[in-house]
Structures are given as C-alpha cells and as structure tokens.
Short mmCIF file of C-alpha atoms in Angstrom, two decimals:
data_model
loop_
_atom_site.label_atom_id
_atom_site.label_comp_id
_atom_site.label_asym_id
_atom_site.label_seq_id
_atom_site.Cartn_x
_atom_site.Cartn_y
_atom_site.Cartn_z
CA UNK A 1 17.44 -21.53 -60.60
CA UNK A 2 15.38 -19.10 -58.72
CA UNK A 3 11.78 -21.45 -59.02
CA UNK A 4 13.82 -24.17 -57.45
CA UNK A 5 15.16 -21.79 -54.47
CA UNK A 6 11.08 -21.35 -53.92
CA UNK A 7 10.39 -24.96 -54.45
CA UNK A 8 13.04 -25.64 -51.58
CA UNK A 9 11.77 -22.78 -49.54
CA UNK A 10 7.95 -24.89 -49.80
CA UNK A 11 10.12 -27.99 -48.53
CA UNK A 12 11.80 -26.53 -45.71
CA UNK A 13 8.77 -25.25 -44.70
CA UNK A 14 7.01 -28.81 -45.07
CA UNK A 15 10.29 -30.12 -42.84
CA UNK A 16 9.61 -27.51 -39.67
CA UNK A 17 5.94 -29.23 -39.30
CA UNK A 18 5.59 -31.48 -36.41
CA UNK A 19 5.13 -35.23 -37.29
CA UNK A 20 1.64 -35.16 -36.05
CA UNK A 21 0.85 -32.16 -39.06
CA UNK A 22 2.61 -34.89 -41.21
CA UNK A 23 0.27 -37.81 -40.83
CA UNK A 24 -2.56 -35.24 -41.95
CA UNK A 25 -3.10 -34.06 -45.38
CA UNK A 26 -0.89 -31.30 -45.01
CA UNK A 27 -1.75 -27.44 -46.24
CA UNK A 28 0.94 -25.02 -47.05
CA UNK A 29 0.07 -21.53 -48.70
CA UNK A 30 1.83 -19.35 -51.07
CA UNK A 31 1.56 -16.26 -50.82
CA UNK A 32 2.80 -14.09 -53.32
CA UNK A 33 2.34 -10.35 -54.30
CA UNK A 34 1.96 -10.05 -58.04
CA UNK A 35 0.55 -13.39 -58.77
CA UNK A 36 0.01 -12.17 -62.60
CA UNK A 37 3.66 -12.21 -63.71
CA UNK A 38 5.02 -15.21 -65.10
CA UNK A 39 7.88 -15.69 -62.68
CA UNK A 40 5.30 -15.59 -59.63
CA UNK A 41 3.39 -17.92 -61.68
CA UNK A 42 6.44 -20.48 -62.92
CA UNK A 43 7.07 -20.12 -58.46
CA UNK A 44 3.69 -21.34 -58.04
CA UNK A 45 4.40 -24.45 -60.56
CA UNK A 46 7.55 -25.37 -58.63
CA UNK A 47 5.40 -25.45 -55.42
CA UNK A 48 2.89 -27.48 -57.21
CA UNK A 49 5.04 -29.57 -58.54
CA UNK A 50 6.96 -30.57 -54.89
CA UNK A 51 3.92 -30.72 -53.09
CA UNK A 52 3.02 -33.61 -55.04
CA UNK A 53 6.14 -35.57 -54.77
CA UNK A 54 6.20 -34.37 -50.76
CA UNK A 55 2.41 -35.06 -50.59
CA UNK A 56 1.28 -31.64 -49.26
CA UNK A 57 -1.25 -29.26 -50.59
CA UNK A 58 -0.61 -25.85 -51.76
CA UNK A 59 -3.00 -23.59 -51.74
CA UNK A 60 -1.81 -20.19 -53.66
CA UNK A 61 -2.98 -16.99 -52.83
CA UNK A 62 -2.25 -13.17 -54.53
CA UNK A 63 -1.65 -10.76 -51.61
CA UNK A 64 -0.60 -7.24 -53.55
CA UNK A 65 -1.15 -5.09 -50.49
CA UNK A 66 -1.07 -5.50 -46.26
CA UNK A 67 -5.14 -5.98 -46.01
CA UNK A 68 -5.57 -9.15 -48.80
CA UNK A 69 -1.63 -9.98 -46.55
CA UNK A 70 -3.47 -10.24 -43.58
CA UNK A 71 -6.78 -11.59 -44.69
CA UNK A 72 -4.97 -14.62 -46.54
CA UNK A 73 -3.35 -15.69 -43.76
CA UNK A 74 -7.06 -15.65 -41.66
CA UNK A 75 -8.40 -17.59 -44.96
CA UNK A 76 -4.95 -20.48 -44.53
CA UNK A 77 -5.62 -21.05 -40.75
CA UNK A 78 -9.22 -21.53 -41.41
CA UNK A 79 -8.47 -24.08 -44.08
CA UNK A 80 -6.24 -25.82 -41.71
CA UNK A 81 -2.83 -24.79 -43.15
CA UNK A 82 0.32 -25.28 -41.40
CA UNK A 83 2.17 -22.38 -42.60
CA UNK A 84 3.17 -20.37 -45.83
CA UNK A 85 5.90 -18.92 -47.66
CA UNK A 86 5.33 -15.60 -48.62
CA UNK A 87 6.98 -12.80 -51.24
CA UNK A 88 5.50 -9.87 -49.22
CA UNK A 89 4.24 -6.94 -50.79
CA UNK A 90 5.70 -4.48 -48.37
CA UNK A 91 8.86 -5.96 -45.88
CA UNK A 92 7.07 -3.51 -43.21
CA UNK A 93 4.17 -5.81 -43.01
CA UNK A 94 6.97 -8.03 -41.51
CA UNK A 95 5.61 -7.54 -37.52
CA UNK A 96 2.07 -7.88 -38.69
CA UNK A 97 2.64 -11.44 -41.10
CA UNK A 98 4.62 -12.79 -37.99
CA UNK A 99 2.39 -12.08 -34.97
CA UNK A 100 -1.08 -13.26 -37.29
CA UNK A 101 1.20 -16.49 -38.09
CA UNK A 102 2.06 -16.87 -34.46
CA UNK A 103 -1.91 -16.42 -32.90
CA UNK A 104 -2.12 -19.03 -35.42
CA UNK A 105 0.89 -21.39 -34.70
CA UNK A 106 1.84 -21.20 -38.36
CA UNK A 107 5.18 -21.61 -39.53
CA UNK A 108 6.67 -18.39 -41.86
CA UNK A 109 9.26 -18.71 -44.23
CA UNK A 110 9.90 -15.01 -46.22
CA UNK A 111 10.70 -15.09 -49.82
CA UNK A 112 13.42 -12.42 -51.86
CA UNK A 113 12.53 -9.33 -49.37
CA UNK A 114 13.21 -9.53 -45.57
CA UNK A 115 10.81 -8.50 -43.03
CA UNK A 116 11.56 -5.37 -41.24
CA UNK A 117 9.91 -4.51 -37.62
CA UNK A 118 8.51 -1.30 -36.99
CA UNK A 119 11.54 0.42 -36.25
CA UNK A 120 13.15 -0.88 -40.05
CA UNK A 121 15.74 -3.19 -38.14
CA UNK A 122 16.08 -7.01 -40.41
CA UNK A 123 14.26 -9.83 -38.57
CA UNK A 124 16.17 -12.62 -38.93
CA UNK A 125 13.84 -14.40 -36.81
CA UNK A 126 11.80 -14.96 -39.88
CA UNK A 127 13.61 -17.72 -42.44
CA UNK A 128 14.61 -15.70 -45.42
CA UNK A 129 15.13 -17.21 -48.71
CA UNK A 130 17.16 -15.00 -51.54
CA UNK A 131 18.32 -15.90 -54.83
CA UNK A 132 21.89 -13.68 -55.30
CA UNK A 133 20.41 -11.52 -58.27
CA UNK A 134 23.59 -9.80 -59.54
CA UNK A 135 25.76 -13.08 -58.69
CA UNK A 136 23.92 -14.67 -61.06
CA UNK A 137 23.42 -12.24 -63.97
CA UNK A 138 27.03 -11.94 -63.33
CA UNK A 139 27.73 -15.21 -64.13
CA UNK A 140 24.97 -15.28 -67.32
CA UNK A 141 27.30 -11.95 -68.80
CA UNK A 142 30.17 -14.35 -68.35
CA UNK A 143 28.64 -17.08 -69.63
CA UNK A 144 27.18 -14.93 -73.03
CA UNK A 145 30.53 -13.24 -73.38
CA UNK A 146 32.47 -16.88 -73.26
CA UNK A 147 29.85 -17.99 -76.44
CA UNK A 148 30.40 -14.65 -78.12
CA UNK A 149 34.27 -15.42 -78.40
CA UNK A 150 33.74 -18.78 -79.34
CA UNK A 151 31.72 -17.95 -81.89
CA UNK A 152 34.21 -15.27 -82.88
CA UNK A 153 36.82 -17.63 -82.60
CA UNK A 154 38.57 -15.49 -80.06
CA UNK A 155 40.41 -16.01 -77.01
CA UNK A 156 40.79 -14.26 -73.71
CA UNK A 157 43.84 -12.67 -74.93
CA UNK A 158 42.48 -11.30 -77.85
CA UNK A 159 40.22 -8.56 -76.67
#
C-alpha cells in the first residue's frame, strides 16, 4: 500500500506541471534518504513504473544528509527537472529544500516526514504525503488474529 501512496505522490507531482513542462520530456526526481533499504528501493520501482505509463522520467537520487539534500536538487535543475518528491533526511532541512526548489521554480511534494521551518512549526505549505503506519498494522493484527481463529476454528465469542 505504502509504494503506491509514493507512486501517487510522483503523479500528483507530474499533475502540478504546467502544460508547456508536459509537451517536453518531462524530469521528476526522487529523492530519498536511505536509498539502500528495500522499501526505499521497492518506492523507487513504483516511480519507475508510473513514469512510464505517465511518460515522465525519474531520475532517483540518495540524499542521507542536508549537503548531498541540497546538492541533488542543484544536480535536478541542471538536468532540467520539474520538481521532486523527497523522504528528507532531516524535516529541519524543510526551509532550505523549499527556498532551493523555489530559486529553481521546482515543484516539492514531501514524503512520510513533514518539513519544519526554523522555528519547528509544520509547513503545510509543502504537499505532504503519509501512509497511517499504526492504522494499518492495526488492521494487519486484525487481519492475522481473524486467520488465527479460523484456523482454530474459533469465533469471536470464544476467546
């Protein structure tokens, strides 16, 4: 479920661009901040995967502290990206991602951790995208604990 929350965030993202970033070959980037684990990497799939059925590029960069942050987003305006999504390595790079983006006119869209300015207040200028975490290991408990009785052959009742 989560991969297709990031998929969709890489769509929204592709939505915001003006028509005239549409008729080009458009660039999105991906930014994530530990590209090594496999749930970064299955992310990076997803985006893949609906940037060839929405014919934009994605180009996928590992940004695991504020410096590579900052530099990646130099290295997607100079390869003509419109914008990124981005699971930041530290929400109080927040200010910093979103005035870079701006000198750039790239569009932001901020992945599982909210920015946070300078003085730690939200921005909910920047699109967030979250996946409700314990709403849905709740529901996966519920959802093991329903097989278990069946398997058992018990009901509700007969806890």
């Amino acid at each position: 479920m989560h991969k297709f929350t990031k998929a969709l965030a890489a769509i929204g993202l592709a939505a915001v661009m003006s028509q005239s970033a549409m008729a080009e070959n458009l660039k999105l980037g991906f930014l994530v901040k530990q590209p090594e684990e496999p749930w970064f990497q299955t992310e990076w799939k997803f985006a893949d995967k609906a940037g060839k059925d929405l014919g934009f590029e994605v180009i996928k960069i590992a940004v695991p502290d504020g410096e590579k942050t900052l530099n990646a987003i130099d290295s997607l305006a100079a390869s003509g990206a419109k914008g990124f999504v981005i699971c930041t390595p530290d929400p109080k790079l927040g200010s910093a991602i979103v005035a870079k983006a701006r000198g750039y006119d790239m569009k932001v869209i901020a992945v599982d951790d909210q920015f946070v300015n300078a003085k730690g207040k939200p921005m909910d200028t920047v699109p967030l995208v979250m996946m409700a975490r314990l709403k849905l290991a709740n529901v996966r408990v519920r959802n093991c604990i329903k097989r278990c009785r069946n398997v058992a052959g018990m009901s509700k009742k007969a806890r």
